[in-house]
PDB file of C-alpha atoms in Angstrom:
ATOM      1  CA  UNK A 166      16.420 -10.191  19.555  1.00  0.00           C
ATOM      2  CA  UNK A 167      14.155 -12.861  20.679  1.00  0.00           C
ATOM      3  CA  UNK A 168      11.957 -12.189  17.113  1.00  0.00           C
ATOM      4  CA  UNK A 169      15.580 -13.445  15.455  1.00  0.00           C
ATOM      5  CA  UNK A 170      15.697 -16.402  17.834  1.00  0.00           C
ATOM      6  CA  UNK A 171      12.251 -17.569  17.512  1.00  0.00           C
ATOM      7  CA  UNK A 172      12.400 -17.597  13.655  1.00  0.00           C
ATOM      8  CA  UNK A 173      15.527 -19.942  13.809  1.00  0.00           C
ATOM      9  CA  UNK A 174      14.004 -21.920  16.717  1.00  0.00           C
ATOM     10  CA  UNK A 175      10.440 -22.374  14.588  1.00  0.00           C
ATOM     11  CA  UNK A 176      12.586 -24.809  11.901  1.00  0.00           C
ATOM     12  CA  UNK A 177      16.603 -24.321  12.493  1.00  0.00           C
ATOM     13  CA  UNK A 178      16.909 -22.780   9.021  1.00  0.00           C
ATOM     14  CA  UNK A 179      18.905 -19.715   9.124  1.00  0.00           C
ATOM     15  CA  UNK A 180      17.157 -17.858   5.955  1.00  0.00           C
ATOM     16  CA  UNK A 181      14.487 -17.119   8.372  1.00  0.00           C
ATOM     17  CA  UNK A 182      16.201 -15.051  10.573  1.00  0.00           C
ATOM     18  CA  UNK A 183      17.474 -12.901   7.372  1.00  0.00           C
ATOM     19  CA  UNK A 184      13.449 -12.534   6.398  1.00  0.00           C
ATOM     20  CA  UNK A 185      12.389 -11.925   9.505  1.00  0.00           C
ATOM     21  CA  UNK A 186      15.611  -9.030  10.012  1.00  0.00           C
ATOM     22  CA  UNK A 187      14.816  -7.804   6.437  1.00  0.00           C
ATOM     23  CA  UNK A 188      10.979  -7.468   7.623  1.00  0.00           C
ATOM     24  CA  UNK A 189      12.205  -5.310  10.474  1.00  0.00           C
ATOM     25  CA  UNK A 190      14.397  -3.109   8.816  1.00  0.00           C
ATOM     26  CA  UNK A 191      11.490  -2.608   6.313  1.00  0.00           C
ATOM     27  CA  UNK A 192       9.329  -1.626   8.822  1.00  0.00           C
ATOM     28  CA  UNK A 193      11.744   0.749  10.785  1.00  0.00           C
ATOM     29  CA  UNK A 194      11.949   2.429   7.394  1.00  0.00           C
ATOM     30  CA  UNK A 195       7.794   2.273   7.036  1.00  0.00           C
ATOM     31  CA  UNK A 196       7.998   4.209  10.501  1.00  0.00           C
ATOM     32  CA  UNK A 197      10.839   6.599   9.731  1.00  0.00           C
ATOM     33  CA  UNK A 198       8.868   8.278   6.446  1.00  0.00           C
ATOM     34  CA  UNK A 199       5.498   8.058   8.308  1.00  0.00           C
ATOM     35  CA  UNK A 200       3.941   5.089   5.815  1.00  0.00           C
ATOM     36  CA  UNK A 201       0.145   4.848   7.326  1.00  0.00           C
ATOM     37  CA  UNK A 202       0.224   0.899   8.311  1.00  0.00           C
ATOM     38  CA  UNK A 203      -3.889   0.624   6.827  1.00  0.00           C
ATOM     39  CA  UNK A 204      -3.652   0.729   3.345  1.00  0.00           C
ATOM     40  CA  UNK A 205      -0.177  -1.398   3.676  1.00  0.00           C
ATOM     41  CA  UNK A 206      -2.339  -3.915   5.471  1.00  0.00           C
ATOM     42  CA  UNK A 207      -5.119  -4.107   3.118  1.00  0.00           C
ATOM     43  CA  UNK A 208      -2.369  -4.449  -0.223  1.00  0.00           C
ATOM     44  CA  UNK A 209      -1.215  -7.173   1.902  1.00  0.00           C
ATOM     45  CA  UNK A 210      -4.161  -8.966   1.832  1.00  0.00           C
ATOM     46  CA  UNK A 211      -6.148  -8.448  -1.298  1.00  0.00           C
ATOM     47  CA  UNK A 212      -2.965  -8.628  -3.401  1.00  0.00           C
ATOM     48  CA  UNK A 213      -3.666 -12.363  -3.980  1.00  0.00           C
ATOM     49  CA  UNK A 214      -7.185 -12.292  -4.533  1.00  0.00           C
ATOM     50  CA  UNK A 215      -6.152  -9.529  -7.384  1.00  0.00           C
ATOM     51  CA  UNK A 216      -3.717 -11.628  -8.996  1.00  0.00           C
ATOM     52  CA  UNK A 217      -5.958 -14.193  -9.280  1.00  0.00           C
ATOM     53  CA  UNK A 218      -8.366 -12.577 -11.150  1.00  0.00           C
ATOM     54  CA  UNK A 219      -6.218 -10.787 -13.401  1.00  0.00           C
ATOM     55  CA  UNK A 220      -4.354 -13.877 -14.336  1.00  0.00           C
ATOM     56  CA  UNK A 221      -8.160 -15.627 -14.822  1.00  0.00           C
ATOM     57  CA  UNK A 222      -8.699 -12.420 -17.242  1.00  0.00           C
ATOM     58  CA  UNK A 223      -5.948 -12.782 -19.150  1.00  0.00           C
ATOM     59  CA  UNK A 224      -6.576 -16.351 -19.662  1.00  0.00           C
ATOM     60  CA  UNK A 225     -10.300 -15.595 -21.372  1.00  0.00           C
ATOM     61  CA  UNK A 226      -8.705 -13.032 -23.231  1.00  0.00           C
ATOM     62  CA  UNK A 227      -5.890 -15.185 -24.880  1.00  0.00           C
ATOM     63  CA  UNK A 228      -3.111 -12.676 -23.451  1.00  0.00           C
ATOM     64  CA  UNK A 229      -4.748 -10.028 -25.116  1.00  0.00           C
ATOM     65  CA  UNK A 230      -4.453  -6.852 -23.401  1.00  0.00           C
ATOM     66  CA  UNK A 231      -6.734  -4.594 -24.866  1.00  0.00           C
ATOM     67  CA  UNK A 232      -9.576  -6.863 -22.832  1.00  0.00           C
ATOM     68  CA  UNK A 233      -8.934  -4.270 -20.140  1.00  0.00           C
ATOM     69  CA  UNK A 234      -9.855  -1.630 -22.108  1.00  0.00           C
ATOM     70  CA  UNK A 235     -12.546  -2.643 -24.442  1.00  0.00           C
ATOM     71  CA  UNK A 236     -15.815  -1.480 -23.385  1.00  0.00           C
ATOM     72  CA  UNK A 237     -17.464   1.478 -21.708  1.00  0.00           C
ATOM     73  CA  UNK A 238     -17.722   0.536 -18.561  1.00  0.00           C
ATOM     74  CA  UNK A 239     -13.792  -0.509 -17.971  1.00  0.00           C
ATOM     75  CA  UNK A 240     -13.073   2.760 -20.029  1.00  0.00           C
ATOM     76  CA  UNK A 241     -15.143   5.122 -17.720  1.00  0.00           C
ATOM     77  CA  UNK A 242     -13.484   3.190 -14.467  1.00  0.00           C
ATOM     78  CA  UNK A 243      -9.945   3.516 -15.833  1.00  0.00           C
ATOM     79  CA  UNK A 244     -10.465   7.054 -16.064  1.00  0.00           C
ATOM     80  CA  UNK A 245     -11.844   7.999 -12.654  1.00  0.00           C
ATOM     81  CA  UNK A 246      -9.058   5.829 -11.426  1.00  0.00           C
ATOM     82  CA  UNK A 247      -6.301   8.363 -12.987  1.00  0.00           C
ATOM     83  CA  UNK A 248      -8.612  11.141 -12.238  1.00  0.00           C
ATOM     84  CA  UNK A 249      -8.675  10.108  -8.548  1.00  0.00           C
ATOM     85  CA  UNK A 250      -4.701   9.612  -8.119  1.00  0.00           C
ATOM     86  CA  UNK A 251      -4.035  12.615 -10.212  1.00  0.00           C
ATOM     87  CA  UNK A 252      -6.435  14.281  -7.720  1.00  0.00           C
ATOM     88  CA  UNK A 253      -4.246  13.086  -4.615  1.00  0.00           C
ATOM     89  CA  UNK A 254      -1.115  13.882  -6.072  1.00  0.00           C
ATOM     90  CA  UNK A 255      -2.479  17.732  -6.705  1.00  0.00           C
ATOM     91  CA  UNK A 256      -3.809  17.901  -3.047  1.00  0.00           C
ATOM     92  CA  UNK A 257      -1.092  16.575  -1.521  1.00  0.00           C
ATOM     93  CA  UNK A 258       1.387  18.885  -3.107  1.00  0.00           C
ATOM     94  CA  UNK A 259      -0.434  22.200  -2.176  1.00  0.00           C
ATOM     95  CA  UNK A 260       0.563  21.742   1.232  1.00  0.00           C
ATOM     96  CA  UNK A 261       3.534  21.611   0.195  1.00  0.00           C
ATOM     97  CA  UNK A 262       3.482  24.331  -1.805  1.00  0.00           C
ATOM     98  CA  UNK A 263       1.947  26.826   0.700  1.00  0.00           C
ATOM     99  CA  UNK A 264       4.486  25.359   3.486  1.00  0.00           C
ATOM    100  CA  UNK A 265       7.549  26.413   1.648  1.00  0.00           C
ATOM    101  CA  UNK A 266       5.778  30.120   0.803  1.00  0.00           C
ATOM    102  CA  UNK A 267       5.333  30.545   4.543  1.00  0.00           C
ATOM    103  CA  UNK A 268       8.717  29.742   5.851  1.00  0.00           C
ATOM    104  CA  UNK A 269      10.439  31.913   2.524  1.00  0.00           C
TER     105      UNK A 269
END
């Protein structure tokens, strides 16, 4: 309650007060399905510097693309990158997996 009164207190505009509630119930929701707060955290704040150099890429490349994926090196880090979340996705679901054998 006092987070809703101290966003409208800050500048009297009521807008704040719906971020600041949306920002809550986004976070209950975080809690509820167990999202780890770290790597929310560190999106957060590398998100910008991110976007700032892919926009800067873009603009050497002309809009073109293909600049992501046009020599070896970007190639070979593209691929351990789906390699590595293919990799999570597989470990995470034998858990899973071997959870709903043992209760069966």
């Amino acid at each position: 309650m006092f987070v809703v009164i101290g966003t409208y207190a800050v500048n009297n505009i009521a807008f704040y007060t719906v971020i600041a509630l949306g920002a809550g119930i986004i976070g209950y929701f975080f809690k509820w399905f167990k999202v780890p707060d770290g790597p929310f955290i560190l999106a957060f704040l590398v998100a910008p510097l991110f976007e700032r150099s892919f926009r800067q890429a873009l603009i050497l490349s002309r809009g073109d693309v293909r600049f992501f994926f046009g020599s070896g090196i970007s190639i070979t880090l593209w691929a351990i990158t789906v390699i590595a979340i293919l990799w999570f996705i597989i470990k995470r679901k034998k858990p899973l997996e071997k959870m709903g054998k043992s209760k069966g």
